[in-house]
Amino acid sequence: RLDPARHNERYDASHGGGAARLAHRLGTSAHDAAYLVVANTRGATFVTADRALRDAGLAAGFDVAWLADLPV
């Protein structure tokens, strides 16, 4: 989950503004940011095959895993 101590913005899946703000901050699409927001809101690890999205999510403090790193 996103560490609230590292961030003063709240990204909430209950309204689209959170994903739009996050997308702007990370330089990603709102669509990609929305997936990060939903996973964070649910307390889940976000798994992606997009290395750039993984790196951006990790840099922002989200719990993100790269698909290739998971055991088969």
Coordinates of N, CA, C and O in Angstrom, one line a residue:
R1 N 0.8 -1.2 0.0 CA 0.0 0.0 0.0 C 0.9 1.2 0.0 O 2.0 1.2 0.5
L2 N 0.3 2.3 -0.5 CA 1.0 3.6 -0.5 C 1.2 4.0 0.9 O 0.4 4.0 1.7
D3 N 2.5 4.4 1.2 CA 2.9 4.9 2.5 C 2.4 6.3 2.7 O 3.0 7.2 2.1
P4 N 1.4 6.5 3.6 CA 0.9 7.9 3.8 C 2.0 8.8 4.4 O 1.9 10.0 4.2
A5 N 2.9 8.3 5.0 CA 4.0 9.2 5.6 C 4.8 9.8 4.5 O 5.4 10.8 4.7
R6 N 4.9 9.2 3.3 CA 5.7 9.7 2.2 C 4.9 10.6 1.3 O 5.5 11.2 0.4
H7 N 3.6 10.7 1.5 CA 2.8 11.4 0.5 C 1.7 12.2 1.3 O 1.1 11.7 2.2
N8 N 1.5 13.4 0.8 CA 0.4 14.2 1.3 C -0.8 14.3 0.4 O -1.8 14.9 0.8
E9 N -0.8 13.6 -0.7 CA -2.0 13.5 -1.6 C -2.6 12.2 -1.4 O -1.9 11.2 -1.1
R10 N -3.9 12.1 -1.5 CA -4.6 10.9 -1.4 C -5.2 10.5 -2.7 O -5.8 11.3 -3.4
Y11 N -4.9 9.3 -3.2 CA -5.4 8.8 -4.4 C -6.5 7.8 -4.2 O -6.2 6.7 -3.7
D12 N -7.7 8.2 -4.4 CA -8.9 7.4 -4.0 C -9.6 6.9 -5.2 O -9.9 7.7 -6.1
A13 N -10.0 5.7 -5.2 CA -10.7 5.1 -6.4 C -12.1 5.6 -6.4 O -12.8 5.3 -7.4
S14 N -12.6 6.2 -5.4 CA -14.0 6.6 -5.4 C -14.3 7.8 -6.3 O -15.4 8.2 -6.5
H15 N -13.2 8.5 -6.7 CA -13.4 9.6 -7.6 C -12.3 9.7 -8.6 O -11.1 9.3 -8.3
G16 N -12.6 10.0 -9.9 CA -11.6 10.0 -10.9 C -10.4 11.0 -10.8 O -9.4 10.9 -11.4
G17 N -10.6 12.0 -10.0 CA -9.6 13.1 -9.8 C -8.3 12.5 -9.3 O -7.2 13.0 -9.6
G18 N -8.4 11.5 -8.4 CA -7.2 10.9 -7.8 C -6.3 10.3 -8.9 O -5.1 10.5 -8.9
A19 N -6.9 9.6 -9.8 CA -6.1 8.9 -10.9 C -5.6 10.0 -11.8 O -4.4 9.8 -12.3
A20 N -6.3 11.0 -12.1 CA -5.8 12.1 -13.0 C -4.7 12.8 -12.4 O -3.7 13.1 -13.1
R21 N -4.7 13.1 -11.1 CA -3.6 13.8 -10.4 C -2.4 12.9 -10.4 O -1.3 13.3 -10.7
L22 N -2.6 11.6 -10.1 CA -1.5 10.6 -10.1 C -0.9 10.5 -11.5 O 0.4 10.5 -11.6
A23 N -1.7 10.4 -12.5 CA -1.2 10.3 -13.9 C -0.3 11.5 -14.2 O 0.8 11.3 -14.8
H24 N -0.7 12.6 -13.9 CA 0.1 13.8 -14.2 C 1.4 13.8 -13.4 O 2.4 14.1 -14.0
R25 N 1.3 13.4 -12.2 CA 2.5 13.3 -11.3 C 3.5 12.3 -11.8 O 4.7 12.5 -11.8
L26 N 3.0 11.1 -12.3 CA 3.9 10.0 -12.7 C 4.3 10.1 -14.2 O 5.2 9.4 -14.6
G27 N 3.5 10.9 -15.0 CA 3.8 11.0 -16.4 C 3.2 9.7 -17.1 O 3.8 9.3 -18.1
T28 N 2.2 9.2 -16.6 CA 1.5 8.0 -17.2 C 0.1 8.4 -17.7 O -0.3 9.5 -17.5
S29 N -0.5 7.5 -18.3 CA -1.9 7.7 -18.7 C -2.8 7.6 -17.5 O -2.5 7.0 -16.5
A30 N -4.0 8.3 -17.6 CA -4.9 8.2 -16.5 C -5.4 6.7 -16.3 O -5.7 6.3 -15.2
H31 N -5.5 6.0 -17.4 CA -5.9 4.6 -17.4 C -4.9 3.8 -16.6 O -5.3 3.0 -15.7
D32 N -3.6 4.0 -16.8 CA -2.6 3.2 -16.0 C -2.6 3.6 -14.6 O -2.6 2.8 -13.7
A33 N -2.8 4.9 -14.3 CA -2.8 5.4 -12.9 C -4.0 4.9 -12.2 O -3.9 4.6 -11.0
A34 N -5.1 4.8 -12.9 CA -6.3 4.2 -12.3 C -6.1 2.8 -11.7 O -6.6 2.5 -10.6
Y35 N -5.4 2.0 -12.5 CA -5.1 0.6 -12.0 C -4.3 0.7 -10.7 O -4.5 -0.1 -9.8
L36 N -3.3 1.6 -10.6 CA -2.5 1.8 -9.4 C -3.4 2.2 -8.2 O -3.3 1.7 -7.1
V37 N -4.3 3.1 -8.5 CA -5.2 3.6 -7.5 C -6.1 2.5 -6.9 O -6.3 2.4 -5.7
V38 N -6.7 1.8 -7.8 CA -7.6 0.7 -7.4 C -6.8 -0.4 -6.6 O -7.3 -0.8 -5.5
A39 N -5.7 -0.8 -7.1 CA -4.9 -1.8 -6.3 C -4.6 -1.2 -4.9 O -4.7 -2.0 -3.9
N40 N -4.1 0.0 -4.9 CA -3.8 0.6 -3.6 C -5.0 0.7 -2.6 O -4.9 0.4 -1.5
T41 N -6.1 1.1 -3.2 CA -7.3 1.2 -2.4 C -7.8 -0.1 -1.8 O -8.3 -0.2 -0.7
R42 N -7.5 -1.2 -2.6 CA -7.9 -2.6 -2.2 C -6.9 -3.2 -1.3 O -7.0 -4.3 -0.9
G43 N -5.7 -2.6 -1.2 CA -4.6 -3.1 -0.4 C -3.9 -4.3 -1.1 O -3.3 -5.1 -0.5
A44 N -4.0 -4.2 -2.5 CA -3.4 -5.3 -3.3 C -2.1 -4.8 -3.9 O -1.9 -3.6 -4.1
T45 N -1.3 -5.8 -4.3 CA -0.1 -5.5 -5.1 C -0.5 -5.3 -6.5 O -1.2 -6.2 -7.0
F46 N 0.0 -4.3 -7.2 CA -0.3 -4.1 -8.6 C 0.7 -4.8 -9.4 O 1.9 -4.6 -9.2
V47 N 0.3 -5.7 -10.2 CA 1.2 -6.5 -11.1 C 1.1 -6.0 -12.5 O 0.0 -5.9 -13.0
T48 N 2.3 -5.8 -13.1 CA 2.3 -5.3 -14.5 C 3.4 -5.9 -15.3 O 4.4 -6.3 -14.7
A49 N 3.2 -5.9 -16.6 CA 4.3 -6.3 -17.5 C 4.9 -5.1 -18.2 O 5.8 -5.2 -19.0
D50 N 4.5 -3.9 -17.7 CA 5.0 -2.7 -18.3 C 6.1 -2.2 -17.3 O 5.8 -1.7 -16.2
R51 N 7.3 -2.3 -17.8 CA 8.5 -1.9 -16.9 C 8.4 -0.5 -16.5 O 8.7 -0.1 -15.3
A52 N 8.1 0.4 -17.4 CA 8.1 1.9 -17.1 C 7.0 2.2 -16.0 O 7.2 3.0 -15.1
L53 N 5.8 1.5 -16.2 CA 4.8 1.7 -15.2 C 5.2 1.2 -13.8 O 4.9 1.8 -12.8
R54 N 5.8 0.0 -13.8 CA 6.3 -0.6 -12.6 C 7.3 0.4 -11.9 O 7.2 0.7 -10.7
D55 N 8.2 0.9 -12.7 CA 9.2 1.8 -12.1 C 8.6 3.1 -11.6 O 9.0 3.6 -10.5
A56 N 7.6 3.6 -12.3 CA 7.0 4.9 -11.8 C 6.2 4.6 -10.6 O 6.2 5.4 -9.6
G57 N 5.5 3.5 -10.5 CA 4.7 3.1 -9.3 C 5.6 2.9 -8.1 O 5.3 3.4 -7.0
L58 N 6.7 2.2 -8.3 CA 7.6 1.9 -7.2 C 8.2 3.3 -6.7 O 8.3 3.5 -5.5
A59 N 8.6 4.1 -7.6 CA 9.2 5.4 -7.3 C 8.2 6.3 -6.5 O 8.6 7.1 -5.6
A60 N 6.9 6.1 -6.7 CA 5.8 6.9 -6.0 C 5.4 6.2 -4.7 O 4.6 6.7 -4.0
G61 N 6.0 5.0 -4.4 CA 5.7 4.4 -3.2 C 4.6 3.3 -3.2 O 4.2 2.9 -2.1
F62 N 4.1 3.0 -4.4 CA 3.1 1.9 -4.5 C 3.7 0.5 -4.4 O 4.9 0.3 -4.7
D63 N 2.9 -0.4 -4.0 CA 3.3 -1.8 -3.9 C 3.1 -2.4 -5.3 O 2.0 -2.7 -5.7
V64 N 4.2 -2.5 -6.1 CA 4.1 -2.9 -7.5 C 5.1 -4.1 -7.8 O 6.2 -4.1 -7.3
A65 N 4.6 -5.1 -8.5 CA 5.5 -6.2 -8.9 C 5.5 -6.3 -10.5 O 4.5 -6.0 -11.1
W66 N 6.6 -6.6 -11.0 CA 6.8 -6.8 -12.4 C 6.4 -8.3 -12.7 O 6.9 -9.2 -12.0
L67 N 5.6 -8.5 -13.7 CA 5.1 -9.9 -14.0 C 6.2 -10.9 -14.1 O 6.1 -12.0 -13.6
A68 N 7.3 -10.5 -14.8 CA 8.4 -11.4 -15.1 C 9.1 -11.9 -13.8 O 9.8 -12.9 -13.8
D69 N 9.0 -11.1 -12.7 CA 9.6 -11.4 -11.5 C 8.8 -12.5 -10.6 O 9.4 -13.0 -9.7
L70 N 7.6 -12.7 -11.0 CA 6.8 -13.7 -10.2 C 7.1 -15.1 -10.6 O 7.4 -15.4 -11.8
P71 N 7.0 -16.0 -9.6 CA 7.3 -17.4 -9.9 C 6.2 -18.0 -10.8 O 5.0 -17.6 -10.8
V72 N 6.6 -18.9 -11.7 CA 5.6 -19.5 -12.7 C 4.9 -20.6 -12.0 O 5.3 -21.3 -11.2

